[in-house]
Short mmCIF file of C-alpha atoms in Angstrom, two decimals:
data_model
loop_
_atom_site.label_atom_id
_atom_site.label_comp_id
_atom_site.label_asym_id
_atom_site.label_seq_id
_atom_site.Cartn_x
_atom_site.Cartn_y
_atom_site.Cartn_z
CA MET A 1 166.30 77.72 99.22
CA ALA A 2 164.79 79.87 96.59
CA LYS A 3 162.28 82.37 97.84
CA LYS A 4 158.73 81.58 96.76
CA ARG A 5 157.17 84.14 94.55
CA PRO A 6 153.80 85.40 95.68
CA GLN A 7 150.98 83.96 93.65
CA THR A 8 148.67 86.29 91.86
CA LYS A 9 145.12 85.57 90.74
CA ALA A 10 143.85 86.50 87.36
CA ALA A 11 141.37 89.30 87.43
CA ARG A 12 137.82 88.00 87.33
CA PRO A 13 135.09 89.72 85.39
CA GLN A 14 132.71 91.63 87.64
CA LEU A 15 129.16 90.64 86.78
CA THR A 16 126.01 92.36 87.90
CA ASP A 17 123.19 90.38 89.49
CA GLY A 18 121.20 90.62 86.26
CA GLU A 19 124.03 88.99 84.27
CA VAL A 20 124.62 86.06 86.62
CA PRO A 21 122.61 82.96 85.68
CA VAL A 22 120.68 81.10 88.37
CA VAL A 23 122.27 77.80 89.43
CA GLY A 24 121.85 75.37 92.32
CA ALA A 25 122.29 76.85 95.79
CA ARG A 26 125.37 74.71 96.56
CA GLU A 27 127.03 75.07 93.16
CA PRO A 28 129.90 77.52 92.55
CA CYS A 29 128.62 80.97 91.72
CA PRO A 30 128.94 81.72 87.97
CA CYS A 31 130.60 85.04 88.78
CA ASN A 32 133.81 83.07 89.64
CA SER A 33 134.01 84.46 93.17
CA GLY A 34 134.88 80.99 94.49
CA ARG A 35 131.86 80.99 96.79
CA ARG A 36 128.73 78.90 96.52
CA TYR A 37 125.83 80.54 94.71
CA LYS A 38 123.67 80.73 97.85
CA ALA A 39 126.40 82.74 99.63
CA CYS A 40 127.06 85.04 96.69
CA HIS A 41 124.66 86.26 93.99
CA GLY A 42 121.97 83.82 95.16
CA ARG A 43 121.69 85.66 98.47
CA ALA A 44 119.77 88.60 97.02
CA ALA A 45 117.44 86.32 95.10
CA ALA A 46 116.72 84.24 98.19
CA HIS A 47 116.08 87.38 100.24
CA ALA A 48 113.67 88.72 97.62
CA ALA A 49 111.83 85.40 97.55
CA THR A 50 111.36 85.15 101.32
CA GLU A 51 111.00 88.75 102.48
CA LEU A 52 107.39 89.34 103.52
CA VAL A 53 105.69 92.30 101.87
CA HIS A 54 103.61 93.81 104.66
CA ARG A 55 100.86 95.26 102.43
CA PRO A 56 100.94 93.30 99.15
CA PHE A 57 97.71 94.86 97.83
CA GLU A 58 98.57 98.48 98.64
CA GLY A 59 97.94 100.75 95.67
CA LEU A 60 95.39 98.43 94.07
CA SER A 61 91.80 99.53 93.62
CA GLY A 62 89.78 97.93 96.45
CA GLU A 63 92.70 97.01 98.72
CA CYS A 64 90.37 96.22 101.64
CA ASP A 65 88.28 93.87 99.52
CA TRP A 66 91.43 92.15 98.20
CA VAL A 67 92.31 91.39 101.84
CA ALA A 68 88.77 90.17 102.59
CA LEU A 69 88.71 87.84 99.60
CA ARG A 70 92.17 86.53 100.42
CA GLU A 71 91.45 85.75 104.09
CA LEU A 72 87.74 85.90 104.98
CA VAL A 73 85.36 85.17 102.10
CA PRO A 74 84.87 81.57 100.93
CA ALA A 75 83.37 82.07 97.46
CA ALA A 76 83.59 85.28 95.43
CA THR A 77 84.67 86.55 92.02
CA VAL A 78 85.77 89.93 90.63
CA GLU A 79 86.29 91.01 87.03
CA LEU A 80 89.79 92.51 86.65
CA THR A 81 90.82 95.34 84.32
CA LEU A 82 94.34 95.22 82.87
CA LYS A 83 96.37 98.39 82.25
CA ASP A 84 97.12 97.46 78.66
CA GLY A 85 93.78 95.85 77.93
CA LEU A 86 93.03 92.20 77.23
CA PRO A 87 94.76 90.17 74.52
CA ASP A 88 92.52 89.54 71.52
CA ASP A 89 92.04 85.87 72.42
CA VAL A 90 91.22 86.50 76.11
CA PRO A 91 87.61 87.66 76.58
CA SER A 92 87.92 88.27 80.35
CA VAL A 93 90.12 87.92 83.43
CA THR A 94 88.35 87.02 86.67
CA LEU A 95 89.79 86.85 90.18
CA ALA A 96 88.29 84.02 92.25
CA THR A 97 88.80 83.21 95.90
CA VAL A 98 89.42 79.52 95.17
CA LEU A 99 89.66 77.33 92.05
CA PRO A 100 89.07 73.56 91.78
CA MET A 101 91.94 71.39 93.02
CA ALA A 102 93.52 74.62 94.34
CA TRP A 103 94.79 75.52 90.86
CA PRO A 104 96.61 78.88 90.84
CA ALA A 105 94.86 79.76 87.57
CA LEU A 106 92.79 78.29 84.77
CA ARG A 107 92.50 79.18 81.09
CA ARG A 108 89.03 78.08 80.10
CA ASP A 109 88.07 76.56 76.76
CA ASP A 110 86.68 79.91 75.60
CA GLY A 111 90.01 81.62 76.37
CA SER A 112 88.85 83.42 79.52
CA VAL A 113 91.14 83.37 82.56
CA LEU A 114 90.39 82.61 86.21
CA ILE A 115 92.99 83.48 88.88
CA GLY A 116 92.85 81.89 92.35
CA LEU A 117 93.57 84.24 95.25
CA GLN A 118 93.68 81.96 98.29
CA ASN A 119 96.49 79.67 97.10
CA ASP A 120 99.77 79.28 98.96
CA THR A 121 102.46 81.42 97.37
CA ALA A 122 106.14 80.63 96.87
CA SER A 123 107.52 83.97 98.04
CA GLY A 124 106.79 86.67 100.57
CA ASP A 125 105.13 88.88 97.97
CA ILE A 126 101.64 87.68 97.08
CA SER A 127 101.29 90.45 94.53
CA ARG A 128 104.36 89.34 92.54
CA ASP A 129 103.34 85.68 92.64
CA LEU A 130 99.82 86.48 91.42
CA ALA A 131 101.15 88.72 88.66
CA ASP A 132 103.42 85.91 87.44
CA THR A 133 100.47 83.49 87.47
CA LEU A 134 98.32 85.99 85.58
CA GLN A 135 100.93 86.53 82.87
CA ARG A 136 101.35 82.80 82.33
CA ALA A 137 97.57 82.25 82.29
CA LEU A 138 97.12 84.84 79.53
CA THR A 139 99.27 82.73 77.19
CA ALA A 140 98.30 79.25 78.43
CA LYS A 141 96.59 76.82 76.09
CA PRO A 142 92.78 77.11 76.41
CA GLY A 143 91.31 74.39 78.57
CA THR A 144 94.36 74.00 80.83
CA PRO A 145 95.20 74.95 84.43
CA VAL A 146 98.31 76.96 85.31
CA GLN A 147 100.59 75.39 87.90
CA GLY A 148 102.30 77.30 90.70
CA ARG A 149 105.95 78.30 90.69
CA ARG A 150 108.28 80.81 92.32
CA ALA A 151 107.98 84.11 90.50
CA PRO A 152 111.19 85.81 89.31
CA ALA A 153 112.43 88.26 91.93
CA ASP A 154 112.45 91.05 89.36
CA GLY A 155 109.08 90.16 87.82
CA PRO A 156 106.10 92.54 87.72
CA ARG A 157 103.57 92.88 90.53
CA LEU A 158 99.80 93.20 90.25
CA GLN A 159 100.25 96.95 90.62
CA ASP A 160 102.19 96.90 87.33
CA LEU A 161 99.56 94.90 85.43
CA LEU A 162 96.16 96.08 86.71
CA ASP A 163 94.45 99.38 85.94
CA PRO A 164 94.60 101.47 89.16
CA GLU A 165 91.41 103.25 88.09
CA GLY A 166 89.53 100.03 87.37
CA THR A 167 86.60 99.16 89.61
CA PHE A 168 86.95 96.27 92.05
CA ALA A 169 83.43 95.00 92.75
CA PRO A 170 83.35 91.55 94.39
CA GLU A 171 80.39 89.28 93.76
CA VAL A 172 79.92 86.95 96.71
CA HIS A 173 78.49 83.50 95.87
CA SER A 174 76.71 80.95 98.03
CA GLY A 175 78.85 78.18 96.49
CA PHE A 176 81.45 77.45 93.84
CA GLU A 177 79.19 76.72 90.86
CA PHE A 178 81.04 79.47 88.97
CA TRP A 179 83.82 76.90 88.54
CA VAL A 180 81.81 74.86 86.05
CA PRO A 181 79.88 76.76 83.37
CA ASP A 182 79.02 73.34 81.88
CA PRO A 183 78.47 70.96 84.86
CA GLU A 184 77.51 68.00 82.66
CA ASN A 185 80.96 67.94 81.09
CA ALA A 186 82.97 68.53 84.27
CA THR A 187 85.60 65.91 85.10
CA PRO A 188 85.01 63.66 88.14
CA ASP A 189 87.90 65.38 89.95
CA VAL A 190 86.36 68.83 89.45
CA THR A 191 82.91 67.59 90.48
CA ALA A 192 84.29 66.04 93.67
CA SER A 193 86.29 69.19 94.45
CA LEU A 194 83.15 71.29 93.95
CA GLU A 195 81.13 69.13 96.34
CA ARG A 196 83.82 69.35 99.04
CA ALA A 197 84.17 73.13 98.64
CA ASN A 198 80.42 73.76 98.79
CA ALA A 199 80.11 71.64 101.94
CA ALA A 200 82.81 73.69 103.70
CA ALA A 201 81.67 77.18 102.60
CA ILE A 202 80.41 79.49 105.36
CA PRO A 203 77.40 81.59 104.22
CA THR A 204 78.76 85.10 103.65
CA VAL A 205 77.20 88.38 102.47
CA LYS A 206 78.91 91.66 101.57
CA LEU A 207 77.17 94.70 103.07
CA THR A 208 76.03 97.34 100.60
CA GLY A 209 75.92 100.42 102.84
CA VAL A 210 79.57 100.46 103.95
CA ASP A 211 82.82 99.42 102.29
CA SER A 212 84.49 96.02 102.76
CA ALA A 213 82.24 94.68 105.56
CA TYR A 214 81.19 91.02 105.39
CA TRP A 215 78.49 89.28 107.41
CA CYS A 216 78.87 85.55 107.92
CA GLU A 217 76.81 82.80 109.53
CA THR A 218 78.22 80.12 111.83
CA PRO A 219 76.36 77.45 113.83
CA ASP A 220 76.47 79.24 117.21
CA LYS A 221 76.45 82.92 116.25
CA ASN A 222 76.89 85.26 113.33
CA HIS A 223 79.72 87.73 112.78
CA LEU A 224 80.53 90.95 111.01
CA ARG A 225 84.13 91.25 109.82
CA TRP A 226 85.01 94.68 108.48
CA VAL A 227 88.32 95.37 106.72
CA MET A 228 89.32 98.99 107.36
CA PRO A 229 91.95 101.11 105.58
CA HIS A 230 92.97 103.27 108.55
CA ALA A 231 96.41 103.12 110.19
CA GLU A 232 96.30 100.45 112.90
CA GLU A 233 97.33 102.58 115.87
CA LYS A 234 94.89 105.37 115.04
CA LEU A 235 92.08 102.90 114.40
CA LEU A 236 92.66 101.10 117.70
CA ASP A 237 92.58 104.44 119.52
CA ALA A 238 89.27 105.31 117.87
CA LEU A 239 87.76 101.90 118.62
CA ALA A 240 88.94 102.20 122.24
CA ARG A 241 87.22 105.61 122.59
CA LEU A 242 83.95 104.15 121.32
CA HIS A 243 84.30 100.96 123.38
CA ALA A 244 84.93 102.88 126.60
CA ALA A 245 81.90 105.06 125.87
CA GLY A 246 79.68 102.04 125.26
CA ARG A 247 79.23 102.96 121.60
CA SER A 248 81.18 100.19 119.85
CA SER A 249 78.33 97.70 119.38
CA LEU A 250 76.02 97.32 116.40
CA GLY A 251 72.87 97.08 118.46
CA GLU A 252 71.33 94.95 121.18
CA GLY A 253 73.06 91.61 121.68
CA THR A 254 76.04 92.54 119.49
CA ARG A 255 79.60 93.03 120.70
CA LEU A 256 82.95 94.18 119.32
CA VAL A 257 85.12 91.23 120.30
CA GLY A 258 88.50 92.03 118.77
CA SER A 259 90.17 92.25 115.40
CA PHE A 260 92.31 90.46 112.86
CA ARG A 261 95.54 91.73 111.34
CA ALA A 262 95.72 90.81 107.67
CA HIS A 263 98.17 92.01 105.02
CA GLY A 264 98.86 95.30 106.76
CA LEU A 265 95.23 96.17 107.53
CA THR A 266 93.06 95.80 110.62
CA VAL A 267 89.76 93.90 110.58
CA PRO A 268 87.44 94.61 113.54
CA VAL A 269 85.10 91.70 114.34
CA TRP A 270 81.67 91.77 115.97
CA ASP A 271 79.69 88.86 117.41
CA LEU A 272 76.03 88.96 116.38
CA PRO A 273 73.07 86.92 117.60
CA SER A 274 72.03 84.16 115.21
CA ALA A 275 68.78 85.98 114.54
CA ILE A 276 70.60 88.98 113.00
CA GLY A 277 71.02 88.61 109.26
CA ALA A 278 73.05 90.70 106.85
CA GLU A 279 70.17 93.02 106.04
CA ASP A 280 69.58 93.65 109.77
CA VAL A 281 73.11 94.97 110.30
CA GLU A 282 73.19 97.37 107.32
CA LYS A 283 71.77 100.38 109.18
CA PRO A 284 73.71 99.81 112.45
CA ALA A 285 76.95 99.45 110.43
CA ALA A 286 76.32 102.75 108.61
CA GLU A 287 75.65 104.47 111.93
CA PHE A 288 78.81 102.97 113.42
CA ALA A 289 80.81 104.28 110.45
CA GLU A 290 79.71 107.82 111.36
CA ARG A 291 80.70 107.33 115.01
CA LEU A 292 84.05 105.90 113.96
CA ALA A 293 84.78 108.84 111.64
CA ALA A 294 84.20 111.22 114.53
CA ALA A 295 86.41 109.17 116.87
CA LEU A 296 89.19 109.03 114.26
CA ALA A 297 89.20 112.83 114.15
CA VAL A 298 89.96 113.14 117.89
CA ASP A 299 93.63 113.83 118.69
CA ALA A 300 93.40 114.07 122.48
CA PRO A 301 95.33 111.49 124.54
CA LEU A 302 93.34 108.46 125.66
CA THR A 303 91.84 108.55 129.13
CA ALA A 304 92.66 105.82 131.64
CA GLU A 305 89.41 104.03 130.82
CA GLU A 306 90.08 104.31 127.09
CA ARG A 307 93.60 102.92 127.57
CA ARG A 308 92.13 99.91 129.39
CA ALA A 309 89.66 99.42 126.55
CA ARG A 310 92.48 99.65 124.03
CA GLY A 311 94.53 97.10 125.94
CA GLY A 312 91.61 94.69 125.87
CA LEU A 313 91.17 95.14 122.13
CA THR A 314 94.90 94.70 121.50
CA ASN A 315 94.95 91.49 123.53
CA ARG A 316 92.20 90.10 121.33
CA GLN A 317 94.00 90.67 118.04
CA VAL A 318 94.79 87.69 115.82
CA THR A 319 97.24 87.89 112.90
CA LEU A 320 96.04 85.94 109.85
CA ASN A 321 99.16 86.13 107.66
#
């Protein structure tokens, strides 16, 4: 019997990820590897789309307020400044907590753009998804909403599009009337969405004396939720020192009850009596900020009592994202 000759395979062109077109996950990879796309060049794209970015707003002006508007504040808007300026036919770009019908973005009839912050995103990088939405909104036809989609894995992030020196000054609203500059001509769907949103909105006020602190009113008690930029471990140590010393409250009847984790930052939360309004907590919050700064500067190990206080605070942490 004749000896079989070993088979040889023709050399296949080696393609980089950028040269390989996107196909269905179960289809053969266009690089001719013989594997399915999801197990070959699609793997990196899938990883980029699902990997959670721990601090998506890091490097943006007003990172703490970005987190607050994403997770805590019902109705607010902020004018955004683009690195390269606005296109000639776009008079303004405004970030909003929520848009009607949960639209990711809206190009208004006058050409201005509204971007919704609290929408679900298709990937693990909120910044990249919002940047993709913003770019598409800038070129959308006036008078049309922009639908959601998965942003390209190599697309820009907000940090690439927004001016890092631009101010980020949220304006908190009592309702969502900013949706409809001309209420008489609003569609029935938008009007109904506005009524539902206004009914669900929790009254919220941004403090003026300290950064990124938001008072809110609920039926049983009020709260102060304060997004802080400090490293979590150091902040928890400082809060524990103050808590153990009986100096963590914001006055009589108030109590530091725990904190949220949100997009890489820590958000201490205080319970307040219903009688305490936003203006009443301005001075106590400013005084607490001074105590916290002093506690953050301490490098000594925690005492036994401070460690117990820290354990209690850690046990009362809730992760929002």
